[in-house]
PDB file of C-alpha atoms in Angstrom:
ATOM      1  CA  UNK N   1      59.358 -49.557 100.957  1.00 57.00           C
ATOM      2  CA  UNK N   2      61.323 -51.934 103.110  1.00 66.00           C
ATOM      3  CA  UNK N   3      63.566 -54.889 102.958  1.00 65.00           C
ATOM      4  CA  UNK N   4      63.336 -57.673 105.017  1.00 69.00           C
ATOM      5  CA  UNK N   5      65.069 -61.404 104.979  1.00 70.00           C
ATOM      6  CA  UNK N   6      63.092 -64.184 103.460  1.00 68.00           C
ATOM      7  CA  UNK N   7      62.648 -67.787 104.577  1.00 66.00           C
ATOM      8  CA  UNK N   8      65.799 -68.490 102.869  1.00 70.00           C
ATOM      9  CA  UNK N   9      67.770 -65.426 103.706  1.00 69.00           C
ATOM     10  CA  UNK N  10      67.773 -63.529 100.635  1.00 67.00           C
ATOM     11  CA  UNK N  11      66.855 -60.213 100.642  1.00 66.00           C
ATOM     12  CA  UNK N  12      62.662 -59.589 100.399  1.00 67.00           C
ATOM     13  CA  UNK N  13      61.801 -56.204  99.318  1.00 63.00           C
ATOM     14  CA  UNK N  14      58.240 -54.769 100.484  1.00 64.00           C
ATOM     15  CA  UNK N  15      57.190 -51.843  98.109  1.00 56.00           C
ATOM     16  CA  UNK N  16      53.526 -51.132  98.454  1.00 53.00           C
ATOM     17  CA  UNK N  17      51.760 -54.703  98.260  1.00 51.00           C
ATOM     18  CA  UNK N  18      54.032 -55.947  96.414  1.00 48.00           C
ATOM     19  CA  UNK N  19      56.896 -58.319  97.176  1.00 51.00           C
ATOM     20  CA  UNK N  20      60.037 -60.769  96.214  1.00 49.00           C
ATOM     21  CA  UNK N  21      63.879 -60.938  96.021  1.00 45.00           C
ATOM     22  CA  UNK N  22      64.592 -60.431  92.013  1.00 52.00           C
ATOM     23  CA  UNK N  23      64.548 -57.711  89.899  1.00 65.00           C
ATOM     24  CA  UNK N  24      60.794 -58.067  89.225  1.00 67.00           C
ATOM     25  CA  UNK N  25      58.061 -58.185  92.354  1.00 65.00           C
ATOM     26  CA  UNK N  26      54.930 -59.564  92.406  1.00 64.00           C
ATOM     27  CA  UNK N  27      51.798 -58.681  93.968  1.00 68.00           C
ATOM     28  CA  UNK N  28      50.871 -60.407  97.181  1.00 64.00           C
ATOM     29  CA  UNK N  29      47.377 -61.410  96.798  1.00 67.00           C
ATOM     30  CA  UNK N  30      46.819 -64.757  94.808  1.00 68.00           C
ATOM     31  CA  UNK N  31      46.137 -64.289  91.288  1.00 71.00           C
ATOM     32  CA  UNK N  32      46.903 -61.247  90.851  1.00 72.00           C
ATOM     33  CA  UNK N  33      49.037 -60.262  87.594  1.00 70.00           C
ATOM     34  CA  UNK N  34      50.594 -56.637  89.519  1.00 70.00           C
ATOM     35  CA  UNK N  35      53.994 -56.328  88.643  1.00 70.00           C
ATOM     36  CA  UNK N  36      56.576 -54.180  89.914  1.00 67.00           C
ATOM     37  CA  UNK N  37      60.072 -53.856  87.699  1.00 67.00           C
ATOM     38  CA  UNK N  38      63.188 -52.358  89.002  1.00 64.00           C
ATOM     39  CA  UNK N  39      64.784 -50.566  86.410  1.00 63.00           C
ATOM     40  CA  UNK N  40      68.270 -48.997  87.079  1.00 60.00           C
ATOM     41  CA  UNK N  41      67.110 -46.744  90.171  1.00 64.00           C
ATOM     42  CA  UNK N  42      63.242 -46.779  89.371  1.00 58.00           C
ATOM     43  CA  UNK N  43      60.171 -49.172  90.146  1.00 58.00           C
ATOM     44  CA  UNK N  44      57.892 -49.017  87.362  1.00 59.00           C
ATOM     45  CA  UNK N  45      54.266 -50.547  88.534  1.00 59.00           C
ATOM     46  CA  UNK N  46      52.436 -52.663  86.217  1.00 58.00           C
ATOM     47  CA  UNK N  47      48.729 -53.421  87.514  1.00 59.00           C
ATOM     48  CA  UNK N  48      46.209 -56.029  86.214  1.00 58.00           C
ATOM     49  CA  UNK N  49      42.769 -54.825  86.253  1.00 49.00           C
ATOM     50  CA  UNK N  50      42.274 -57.422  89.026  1.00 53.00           C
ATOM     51  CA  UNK N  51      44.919 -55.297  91.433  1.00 57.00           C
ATOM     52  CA  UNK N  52      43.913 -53.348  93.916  1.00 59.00           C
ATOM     53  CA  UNK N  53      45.024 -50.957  95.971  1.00 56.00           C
ATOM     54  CA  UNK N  54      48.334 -52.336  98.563  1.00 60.00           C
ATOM     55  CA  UNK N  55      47.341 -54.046 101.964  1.00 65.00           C
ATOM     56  CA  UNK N  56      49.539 -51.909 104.259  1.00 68.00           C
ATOM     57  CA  UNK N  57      47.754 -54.502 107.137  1.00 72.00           C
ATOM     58  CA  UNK N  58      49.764 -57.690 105.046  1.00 72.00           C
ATOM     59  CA  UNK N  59      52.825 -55.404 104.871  1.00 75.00           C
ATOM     60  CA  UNK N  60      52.928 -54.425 108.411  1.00 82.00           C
ATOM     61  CA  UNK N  61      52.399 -58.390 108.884  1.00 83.00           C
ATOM     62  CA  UNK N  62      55.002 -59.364 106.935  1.00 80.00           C
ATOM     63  CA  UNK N  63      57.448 -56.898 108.994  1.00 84.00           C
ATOM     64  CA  UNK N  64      56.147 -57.945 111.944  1.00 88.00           C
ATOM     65  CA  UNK N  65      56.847 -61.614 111.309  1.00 88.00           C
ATOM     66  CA  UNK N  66      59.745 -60.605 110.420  1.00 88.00           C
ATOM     67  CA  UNK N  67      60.725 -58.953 113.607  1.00 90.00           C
ATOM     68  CA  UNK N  68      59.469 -61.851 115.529  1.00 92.00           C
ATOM     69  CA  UNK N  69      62.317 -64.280 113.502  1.00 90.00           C
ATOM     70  CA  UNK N  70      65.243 -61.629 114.211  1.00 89.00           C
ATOM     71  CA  UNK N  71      64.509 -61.314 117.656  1.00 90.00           C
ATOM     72  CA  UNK N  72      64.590 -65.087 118.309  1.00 89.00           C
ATOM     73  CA  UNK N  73      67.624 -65.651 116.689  1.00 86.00           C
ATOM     74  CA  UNK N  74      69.034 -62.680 118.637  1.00 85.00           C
ATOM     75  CA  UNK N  75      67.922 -63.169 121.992  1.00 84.00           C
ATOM     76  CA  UNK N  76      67.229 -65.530 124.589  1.00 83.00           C
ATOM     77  CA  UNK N  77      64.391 -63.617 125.831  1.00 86.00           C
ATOM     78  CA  UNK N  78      61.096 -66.129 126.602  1.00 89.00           C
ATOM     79  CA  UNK N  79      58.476 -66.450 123.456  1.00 91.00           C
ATOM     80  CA  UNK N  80      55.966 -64.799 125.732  1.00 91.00           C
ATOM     81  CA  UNK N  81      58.161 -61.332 125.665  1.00 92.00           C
ATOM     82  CA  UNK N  82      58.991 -61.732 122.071  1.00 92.00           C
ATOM     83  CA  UNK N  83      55.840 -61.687 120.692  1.00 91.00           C
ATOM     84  CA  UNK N  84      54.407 -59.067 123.417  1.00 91.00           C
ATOM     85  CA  UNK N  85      56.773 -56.126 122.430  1.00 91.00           C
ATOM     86  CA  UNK N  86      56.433 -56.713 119.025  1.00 90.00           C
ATOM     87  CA  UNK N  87      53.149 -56.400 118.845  1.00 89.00           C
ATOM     88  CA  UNK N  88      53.473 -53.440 120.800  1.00 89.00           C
ATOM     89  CA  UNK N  89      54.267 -51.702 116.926  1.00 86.00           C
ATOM     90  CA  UNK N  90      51.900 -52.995 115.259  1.00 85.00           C
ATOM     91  CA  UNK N  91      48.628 -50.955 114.583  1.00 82.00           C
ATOM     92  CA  UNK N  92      45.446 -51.826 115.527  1.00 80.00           C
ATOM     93  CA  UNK N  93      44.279 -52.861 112.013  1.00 79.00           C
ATOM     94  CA  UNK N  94      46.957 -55.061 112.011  1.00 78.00           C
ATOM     95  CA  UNK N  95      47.067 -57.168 114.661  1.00 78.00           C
ATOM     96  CA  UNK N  96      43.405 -58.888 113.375  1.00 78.00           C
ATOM     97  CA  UNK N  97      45.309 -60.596 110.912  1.00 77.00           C
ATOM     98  CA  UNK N  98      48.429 -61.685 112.756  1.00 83.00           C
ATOM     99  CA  UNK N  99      48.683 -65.245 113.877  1.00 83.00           C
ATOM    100  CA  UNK N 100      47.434 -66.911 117.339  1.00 88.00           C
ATOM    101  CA  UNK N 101      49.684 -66.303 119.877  1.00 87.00           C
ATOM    102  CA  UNK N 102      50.679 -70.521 120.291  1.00 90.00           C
ATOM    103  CA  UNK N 103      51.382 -69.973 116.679  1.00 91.00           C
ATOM    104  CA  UNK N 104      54.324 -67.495 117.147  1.00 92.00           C
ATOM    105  CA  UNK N 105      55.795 -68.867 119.556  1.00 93.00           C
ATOM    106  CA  UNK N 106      55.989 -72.284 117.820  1.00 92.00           C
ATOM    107  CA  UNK N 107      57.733 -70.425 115.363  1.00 91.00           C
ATOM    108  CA  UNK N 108      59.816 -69.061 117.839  1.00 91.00           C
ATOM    109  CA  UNK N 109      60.947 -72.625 119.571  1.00 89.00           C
ATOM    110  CA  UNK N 110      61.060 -73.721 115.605  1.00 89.00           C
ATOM    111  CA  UNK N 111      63.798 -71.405 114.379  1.00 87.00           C
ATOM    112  CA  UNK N 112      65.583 -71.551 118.167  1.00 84.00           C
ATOM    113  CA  UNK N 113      65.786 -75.740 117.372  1.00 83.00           C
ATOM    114  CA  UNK N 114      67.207 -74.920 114.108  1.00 78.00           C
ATOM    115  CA  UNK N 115      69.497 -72.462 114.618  1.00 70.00           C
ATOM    116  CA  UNK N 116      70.838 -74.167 117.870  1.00 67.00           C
ATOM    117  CA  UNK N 117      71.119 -70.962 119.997  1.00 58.00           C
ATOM    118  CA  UNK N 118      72.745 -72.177 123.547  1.00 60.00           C
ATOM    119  CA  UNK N 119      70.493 -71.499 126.187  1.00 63.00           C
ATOM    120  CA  UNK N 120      71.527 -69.713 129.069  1.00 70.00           C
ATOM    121  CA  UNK N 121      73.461 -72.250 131.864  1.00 68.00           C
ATOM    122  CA  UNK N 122      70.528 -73.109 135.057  1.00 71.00           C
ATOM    123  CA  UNK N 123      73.710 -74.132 136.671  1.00 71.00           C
ATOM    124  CA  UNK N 124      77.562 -74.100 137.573  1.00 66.00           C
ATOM    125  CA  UNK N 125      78.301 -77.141 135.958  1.00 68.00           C
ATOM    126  CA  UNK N 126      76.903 -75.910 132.992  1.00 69.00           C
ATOM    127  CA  UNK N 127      78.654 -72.746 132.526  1.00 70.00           C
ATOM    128  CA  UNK N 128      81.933 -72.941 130.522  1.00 71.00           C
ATOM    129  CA  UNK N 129      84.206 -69.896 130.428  1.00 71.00           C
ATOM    130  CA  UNK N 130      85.663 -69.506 126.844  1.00 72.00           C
ATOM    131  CA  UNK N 131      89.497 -68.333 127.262  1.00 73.00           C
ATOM    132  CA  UNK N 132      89.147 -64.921 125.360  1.00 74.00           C
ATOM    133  CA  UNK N 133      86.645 -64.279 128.540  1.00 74.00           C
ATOM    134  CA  UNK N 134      89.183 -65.165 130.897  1.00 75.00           C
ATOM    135  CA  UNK N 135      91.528 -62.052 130.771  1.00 78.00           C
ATOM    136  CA  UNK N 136      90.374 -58.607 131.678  1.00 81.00           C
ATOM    137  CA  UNK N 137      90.667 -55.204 129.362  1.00 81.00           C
ATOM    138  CA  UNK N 138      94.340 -55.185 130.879  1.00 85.00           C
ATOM    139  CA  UNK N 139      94.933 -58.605 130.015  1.00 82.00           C
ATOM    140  CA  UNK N 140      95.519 -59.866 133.361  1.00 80.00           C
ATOM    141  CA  UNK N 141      93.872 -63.117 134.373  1.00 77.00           C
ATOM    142  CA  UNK N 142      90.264 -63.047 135.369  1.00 71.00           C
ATOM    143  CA  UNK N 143      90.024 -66.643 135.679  1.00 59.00           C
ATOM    144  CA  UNK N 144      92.787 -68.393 136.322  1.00 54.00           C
ATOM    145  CA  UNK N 145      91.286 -72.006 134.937  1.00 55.00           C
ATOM    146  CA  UNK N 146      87.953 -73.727 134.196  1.00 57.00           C
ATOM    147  CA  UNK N 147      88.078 -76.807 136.278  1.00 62.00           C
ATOM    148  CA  UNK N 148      85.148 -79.235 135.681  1.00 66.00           C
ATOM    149  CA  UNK N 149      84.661 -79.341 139.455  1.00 67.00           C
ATOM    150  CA  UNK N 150      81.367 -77.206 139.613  1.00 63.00           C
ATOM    151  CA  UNK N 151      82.115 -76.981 143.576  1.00 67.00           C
ATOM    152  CA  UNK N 152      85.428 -75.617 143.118  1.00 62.00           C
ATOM    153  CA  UNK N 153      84.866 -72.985 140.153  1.00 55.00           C
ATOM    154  CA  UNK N 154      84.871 -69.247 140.617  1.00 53.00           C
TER     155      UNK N 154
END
């Protein structure tokens, strides 16, 4: 059992195949009736005859995609990386049914354009000193100003 964030942010719970953000879960394999009900601190399953037993490989996907979607909202590290040490966790089982590798990291760049993480400056003219970062632990001045002159700054 795990919780994870959901397209929209809301709180995705992953309890053996099954999964949603309510108090009632449904199975993830299309029509399917599985149902699991939280019920003050217990999950009662309900299974069709249809359901089967859980994926853990669409599980460890789900976490996995998961992962991916933290990480580039976190980090500024390149798409390439990313996806690489990520899939480092994964089991062998599961990384058949993970998505193509131009896939992920067009999800990457996606959620990077929406999110509008600040990339890292190429050059002096680009980097912009906030003023809390301009004193030291002391609170003496590191930097004394931020000129626009990008021949003149520190």
């Amino acid at each position: 059992m795990s919780l994870i964030k959901s397209i929209k942010g809301n709180d995705q719970l992953l309890l053996d195949g099954h999964h949603q953000d309510r108090l009632v879960w449904h199975c993830m394999k299309r029509h399917c009736k599985g149902r699991v009900h939280y019920v003050r601190i217990m999950f009662k399953i309900y299974q069709d005859h249809v359901c089967q037993a859980s994926d853990p490989n669409g599980t460890e996907k789900a976490l996995f995609m998961y992962e991916i979607k933290k990480k580039a909202e976190q980090c500024h590290d390149s798409p390439r990386l990313i996806i690489h040490e990520t899939r480092l966790k994964l089991s062998s089982d599961a990384t058949i049914n993970i998505s193509p590798c131009t896939a992920l990291r067009r999800v990457i760049q996606r959620i990077r354009q929406e999110e509008n993480i600040p990339t890292e400056p190429k050059t002096f003219a680009e980097s912009v000193f906030p003023p809390n970062l301009q004193n030291t632990i002391t609170n003496q001045k590191f930097i004394l100003s931020d000129n626009t002159d990008h021949h003149r700054r520190l």
